[in-house]
PDB file of C-alpha atoms in Angstrom:
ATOM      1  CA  UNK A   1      30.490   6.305  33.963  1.00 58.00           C
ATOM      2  CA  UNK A   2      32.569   6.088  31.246  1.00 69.00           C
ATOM      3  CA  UNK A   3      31.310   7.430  26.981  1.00 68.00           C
ATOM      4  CA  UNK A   4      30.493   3.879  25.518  1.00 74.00           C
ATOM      5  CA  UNK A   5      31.179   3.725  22.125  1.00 77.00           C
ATOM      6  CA  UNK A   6      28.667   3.075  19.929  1.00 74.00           C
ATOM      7  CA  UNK A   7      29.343   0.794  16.647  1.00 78.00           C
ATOM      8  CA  UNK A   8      27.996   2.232  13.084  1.00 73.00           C
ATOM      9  CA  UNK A   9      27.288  -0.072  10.331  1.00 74.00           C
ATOM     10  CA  UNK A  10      27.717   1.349   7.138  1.00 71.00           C
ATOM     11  CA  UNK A  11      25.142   0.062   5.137  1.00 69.00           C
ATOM     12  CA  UNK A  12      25.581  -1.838   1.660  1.00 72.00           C
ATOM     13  CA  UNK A  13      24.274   0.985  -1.126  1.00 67.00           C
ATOM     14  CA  UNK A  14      22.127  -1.679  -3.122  1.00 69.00           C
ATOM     15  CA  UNK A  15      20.359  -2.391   0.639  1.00 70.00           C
ATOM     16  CA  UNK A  16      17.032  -0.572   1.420  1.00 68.00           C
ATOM     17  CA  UNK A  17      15.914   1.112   4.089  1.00 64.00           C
ATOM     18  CA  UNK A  18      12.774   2.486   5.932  1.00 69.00           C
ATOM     19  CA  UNK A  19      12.218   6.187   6.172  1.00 67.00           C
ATOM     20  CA  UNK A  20       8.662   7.260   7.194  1.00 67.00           C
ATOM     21  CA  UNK A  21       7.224   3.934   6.751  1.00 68.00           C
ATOM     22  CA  UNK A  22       7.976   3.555   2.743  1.00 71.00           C
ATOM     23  CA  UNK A  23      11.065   0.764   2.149  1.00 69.00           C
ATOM     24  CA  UNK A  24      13.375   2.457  -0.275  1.00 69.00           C
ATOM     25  CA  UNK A  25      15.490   0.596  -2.280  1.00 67.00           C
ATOM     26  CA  UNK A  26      18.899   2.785  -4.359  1.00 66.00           C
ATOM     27  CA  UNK A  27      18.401  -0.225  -7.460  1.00 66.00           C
ATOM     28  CA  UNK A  28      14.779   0.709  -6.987  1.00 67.00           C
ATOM     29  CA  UNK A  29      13.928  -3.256  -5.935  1.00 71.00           C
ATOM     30  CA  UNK A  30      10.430  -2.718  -4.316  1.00 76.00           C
ATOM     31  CA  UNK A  31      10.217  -6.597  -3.074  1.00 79.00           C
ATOM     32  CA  UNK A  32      10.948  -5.391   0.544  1.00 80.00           C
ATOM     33  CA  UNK A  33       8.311  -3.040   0.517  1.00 81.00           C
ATOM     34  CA  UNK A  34       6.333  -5.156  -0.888  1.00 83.00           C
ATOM     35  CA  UNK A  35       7.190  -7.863   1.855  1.00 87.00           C
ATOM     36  CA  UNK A  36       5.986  -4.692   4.569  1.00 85.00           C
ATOM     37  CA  UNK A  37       2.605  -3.903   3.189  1.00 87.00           C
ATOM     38  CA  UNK A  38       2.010  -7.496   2.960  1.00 91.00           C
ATOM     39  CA  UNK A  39       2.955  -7.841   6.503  1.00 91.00           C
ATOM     40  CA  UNK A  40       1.014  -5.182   7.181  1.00 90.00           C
ATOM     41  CA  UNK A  41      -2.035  -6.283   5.539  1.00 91.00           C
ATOM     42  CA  UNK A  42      -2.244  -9.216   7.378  1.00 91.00           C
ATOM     43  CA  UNK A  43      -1.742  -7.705  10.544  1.00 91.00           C
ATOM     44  CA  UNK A  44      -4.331  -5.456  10.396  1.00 91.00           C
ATOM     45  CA  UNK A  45      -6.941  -7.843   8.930  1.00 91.00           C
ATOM     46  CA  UNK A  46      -6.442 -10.085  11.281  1.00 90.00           C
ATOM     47  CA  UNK A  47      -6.646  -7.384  14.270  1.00 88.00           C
ATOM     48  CA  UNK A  48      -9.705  -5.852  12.791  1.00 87.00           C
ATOM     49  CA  UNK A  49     -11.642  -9.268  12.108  1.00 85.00           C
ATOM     50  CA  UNK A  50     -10.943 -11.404  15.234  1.00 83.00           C
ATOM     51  CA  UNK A  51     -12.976  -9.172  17.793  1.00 81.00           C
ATOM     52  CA  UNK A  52     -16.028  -9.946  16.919  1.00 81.00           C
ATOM     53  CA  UNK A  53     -17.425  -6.469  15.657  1.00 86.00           C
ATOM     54  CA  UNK A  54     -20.640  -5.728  13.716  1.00 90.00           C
ATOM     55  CA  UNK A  55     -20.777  -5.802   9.796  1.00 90.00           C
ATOM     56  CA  UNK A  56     -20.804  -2.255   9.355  1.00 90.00           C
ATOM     57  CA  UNK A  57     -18.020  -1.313  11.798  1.00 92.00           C
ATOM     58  CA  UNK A  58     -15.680  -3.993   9.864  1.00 91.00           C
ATOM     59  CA  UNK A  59     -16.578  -2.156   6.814  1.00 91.00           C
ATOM     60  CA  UNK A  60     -15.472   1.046   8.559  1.00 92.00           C
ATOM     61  CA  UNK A  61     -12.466  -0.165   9.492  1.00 91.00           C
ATOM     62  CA  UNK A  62     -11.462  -1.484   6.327  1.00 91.00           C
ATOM     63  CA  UNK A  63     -12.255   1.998   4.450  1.00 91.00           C
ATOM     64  CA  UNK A  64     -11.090   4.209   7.078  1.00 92.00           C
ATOM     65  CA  UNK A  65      -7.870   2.140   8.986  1.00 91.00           C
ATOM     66  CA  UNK A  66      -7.080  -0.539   6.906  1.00 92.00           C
ATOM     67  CA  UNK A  67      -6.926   1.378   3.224  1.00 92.00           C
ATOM     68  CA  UNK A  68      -4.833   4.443   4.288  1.00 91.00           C
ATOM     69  CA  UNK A  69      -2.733   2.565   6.432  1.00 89.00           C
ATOM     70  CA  UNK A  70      -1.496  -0.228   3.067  1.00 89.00           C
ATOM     71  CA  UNK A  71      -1.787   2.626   1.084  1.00 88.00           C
ATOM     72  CA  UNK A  72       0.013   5.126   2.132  1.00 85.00           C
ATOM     73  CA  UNK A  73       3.906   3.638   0.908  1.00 83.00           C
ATOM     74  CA  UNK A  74       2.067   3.537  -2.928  1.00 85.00           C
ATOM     75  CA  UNK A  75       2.588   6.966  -3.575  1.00 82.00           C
ATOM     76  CA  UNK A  76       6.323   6.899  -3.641  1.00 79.00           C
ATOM     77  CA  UNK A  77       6.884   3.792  -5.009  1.00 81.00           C
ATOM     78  CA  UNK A  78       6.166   1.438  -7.591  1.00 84.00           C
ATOM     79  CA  UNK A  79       5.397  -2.557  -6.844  1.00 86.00           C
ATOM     80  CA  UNK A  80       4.214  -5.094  -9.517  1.00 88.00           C
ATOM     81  CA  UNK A  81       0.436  -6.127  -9.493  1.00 92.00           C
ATOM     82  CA  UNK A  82       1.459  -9.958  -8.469  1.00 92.00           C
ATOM     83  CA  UNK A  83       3.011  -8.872  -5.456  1.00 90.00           C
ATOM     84  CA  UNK A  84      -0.126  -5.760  -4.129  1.00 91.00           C
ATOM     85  CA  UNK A  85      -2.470  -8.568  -5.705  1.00 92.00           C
ATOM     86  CA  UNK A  86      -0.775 -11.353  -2.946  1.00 91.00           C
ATOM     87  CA  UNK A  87      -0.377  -8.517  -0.546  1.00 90.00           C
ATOM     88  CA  UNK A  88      -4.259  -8.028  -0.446  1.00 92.00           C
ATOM     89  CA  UNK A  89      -5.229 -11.590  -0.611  1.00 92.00           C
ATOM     90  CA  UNK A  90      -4.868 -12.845   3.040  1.00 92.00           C
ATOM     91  CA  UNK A  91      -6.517 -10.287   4.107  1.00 93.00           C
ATOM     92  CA  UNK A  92      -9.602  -9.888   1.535  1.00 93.00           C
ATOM     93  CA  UNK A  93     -10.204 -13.679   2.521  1.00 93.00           C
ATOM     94  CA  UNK A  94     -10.551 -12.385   6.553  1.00 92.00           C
ATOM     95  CA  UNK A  95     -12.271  -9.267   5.525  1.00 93.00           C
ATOM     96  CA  UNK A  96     -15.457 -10.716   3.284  1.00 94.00           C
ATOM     97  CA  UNK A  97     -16.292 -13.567   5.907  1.00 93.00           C
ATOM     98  CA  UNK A  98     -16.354 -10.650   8.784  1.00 92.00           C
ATOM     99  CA  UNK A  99     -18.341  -8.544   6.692  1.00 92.00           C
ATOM    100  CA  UNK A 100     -20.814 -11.259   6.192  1.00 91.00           C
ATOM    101  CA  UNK A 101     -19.688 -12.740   2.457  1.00 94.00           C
ATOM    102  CA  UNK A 102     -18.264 -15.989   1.638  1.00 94.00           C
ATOM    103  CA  UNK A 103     -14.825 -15.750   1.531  1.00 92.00           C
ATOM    104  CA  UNK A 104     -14.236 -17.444  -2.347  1.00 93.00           C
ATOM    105  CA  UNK A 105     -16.888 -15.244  -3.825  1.00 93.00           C
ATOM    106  CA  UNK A 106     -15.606 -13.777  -7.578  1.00 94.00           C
ATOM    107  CA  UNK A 107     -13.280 -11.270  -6.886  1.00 93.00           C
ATOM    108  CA  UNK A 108     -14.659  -9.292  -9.952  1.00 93.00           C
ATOM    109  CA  UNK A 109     -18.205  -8.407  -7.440  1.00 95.00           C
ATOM    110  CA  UNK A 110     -15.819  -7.941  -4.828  1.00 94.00           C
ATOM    111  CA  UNK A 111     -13.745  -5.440  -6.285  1.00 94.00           C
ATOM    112  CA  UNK A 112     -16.782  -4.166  -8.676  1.00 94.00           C
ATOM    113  CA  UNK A 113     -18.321  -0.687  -7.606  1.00 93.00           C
ATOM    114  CA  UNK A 114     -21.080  -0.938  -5.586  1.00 92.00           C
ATOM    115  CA  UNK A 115     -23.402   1.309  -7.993  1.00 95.00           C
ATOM    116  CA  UNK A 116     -23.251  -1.727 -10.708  1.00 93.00           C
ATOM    117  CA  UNK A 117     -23.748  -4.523  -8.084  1.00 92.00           C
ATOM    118  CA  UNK A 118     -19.997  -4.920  -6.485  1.00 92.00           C
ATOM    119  CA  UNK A 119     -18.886  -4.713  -2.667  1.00 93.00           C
ATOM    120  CA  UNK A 120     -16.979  -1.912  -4.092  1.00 92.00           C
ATOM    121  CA  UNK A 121     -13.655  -3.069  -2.232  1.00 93.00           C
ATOM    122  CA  UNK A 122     -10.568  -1.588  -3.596  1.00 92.00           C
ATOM    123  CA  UNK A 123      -7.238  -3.376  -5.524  1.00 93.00           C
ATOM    124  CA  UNK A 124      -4.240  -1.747  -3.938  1.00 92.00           C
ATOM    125  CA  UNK A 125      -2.473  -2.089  -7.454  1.00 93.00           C
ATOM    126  CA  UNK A 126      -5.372   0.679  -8.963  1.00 92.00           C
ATOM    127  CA  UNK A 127      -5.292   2.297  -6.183  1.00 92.00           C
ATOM    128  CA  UNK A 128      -1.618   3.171  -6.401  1.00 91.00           C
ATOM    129  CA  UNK A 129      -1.780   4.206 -10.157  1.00 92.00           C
ATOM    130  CA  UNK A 130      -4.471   6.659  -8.924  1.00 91.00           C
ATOM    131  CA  UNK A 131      -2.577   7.960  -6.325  1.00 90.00           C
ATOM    132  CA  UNK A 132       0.506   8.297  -9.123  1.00 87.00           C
ATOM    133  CA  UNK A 133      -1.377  10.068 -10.823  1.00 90.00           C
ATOM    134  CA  UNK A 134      -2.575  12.365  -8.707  1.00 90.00           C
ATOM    135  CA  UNK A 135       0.362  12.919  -7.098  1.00 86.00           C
ATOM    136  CA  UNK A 136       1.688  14.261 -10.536  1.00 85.00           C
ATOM    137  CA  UNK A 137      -0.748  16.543 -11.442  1.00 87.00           C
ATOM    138  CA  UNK A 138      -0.683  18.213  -7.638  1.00 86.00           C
ATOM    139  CA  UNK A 139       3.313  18.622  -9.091  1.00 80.00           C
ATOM    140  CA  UNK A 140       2.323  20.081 -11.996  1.00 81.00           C
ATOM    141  CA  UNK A 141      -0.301  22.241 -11.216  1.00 83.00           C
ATOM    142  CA  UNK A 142       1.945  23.571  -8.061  1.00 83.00           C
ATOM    143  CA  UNK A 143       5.132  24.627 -10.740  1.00 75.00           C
ATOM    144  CA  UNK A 144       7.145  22.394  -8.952  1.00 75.00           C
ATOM    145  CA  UNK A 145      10.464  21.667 -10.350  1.00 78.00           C
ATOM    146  CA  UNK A 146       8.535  18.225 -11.812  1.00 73.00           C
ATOM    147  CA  UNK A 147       6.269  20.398 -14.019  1.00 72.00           C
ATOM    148  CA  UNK A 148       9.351  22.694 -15.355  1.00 74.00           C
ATOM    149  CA  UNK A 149      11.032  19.476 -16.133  1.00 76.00           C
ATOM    150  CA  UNK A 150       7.951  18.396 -18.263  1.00 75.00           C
ATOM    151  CA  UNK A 151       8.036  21.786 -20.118  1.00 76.00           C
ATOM    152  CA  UNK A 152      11.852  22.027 -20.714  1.00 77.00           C
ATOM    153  CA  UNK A 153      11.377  18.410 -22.099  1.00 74.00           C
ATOM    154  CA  UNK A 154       8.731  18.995 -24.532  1.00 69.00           C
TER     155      UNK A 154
END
């Protein structure tokens, strides 16, 4: 058997790519990853909520599957609140009904905590600025070269 060849596309530099799961985009255009975690999201509400499980367990799977798994592309990148707030709301209107809400209820008790009277569901768009900002103070508590930057500049 012959060495086949194989054909490399060179890639246009303004065109993203995935690496790890996070889209990453040279002009820094998140739309594509917002496009994934919107794909995502829907996926995985509509997995978790058409098999019929118990209240609680869809409640578990939304804190302990379906969170970390849109979340985890927030950290390193940075997408409007329009486009995490359309992400999210496919799959908030599968989640309530499965947990045993109505699916139009006031999205203010749906993403209030649960200690003032909320389902204490999370927005993906505050949940990336607190993983920002944690991921900036693990930088600059470690010395990284992020937290010498920071000093040089001030």
């Amino acid at each position: 058997m012959k060495n086949p060849t194989a054909k490399w596309e060179s890639p246009e530099p303004s065109e993203g790519h995935k690496t790890l799961g996070c889209v990453k985009n040279p002009n820094m255009n998140s739309r594509l990853q917002a496009r994934e975690i919107k794909k995502k999201a829907d996926r995985l509400s509509q997995l978790t909520c058409t098999y019929g499980l118990s209240r609680s367990t869809i409640q578990l799977a939304y804190s302990s599957v379906f969170l970390p798994a849109i979340q985890y592309a927030l950290v390193s990148s940075y997408i409007p609140k329009r486009d995490l707030d359309s992400a999210q709301a496919k799959a908030t209107k599968r989640f309530l009904p499965a947990m045993g809400y109505h699916p139009n209820m006031p999205r203010t008790v749906v993403y209030a905590p649960k200690q003032l009277g909320g389902l204490g569901l999370q927005r993906l768009y505050t949940n990336q600025g607190v993983r920002n900002v944690t991921q900036m103070l693990k930088h600059l508590r470690a010395g990284t070269k992020f937290r010498i930057n920071i000093d040089w500049l001030q």
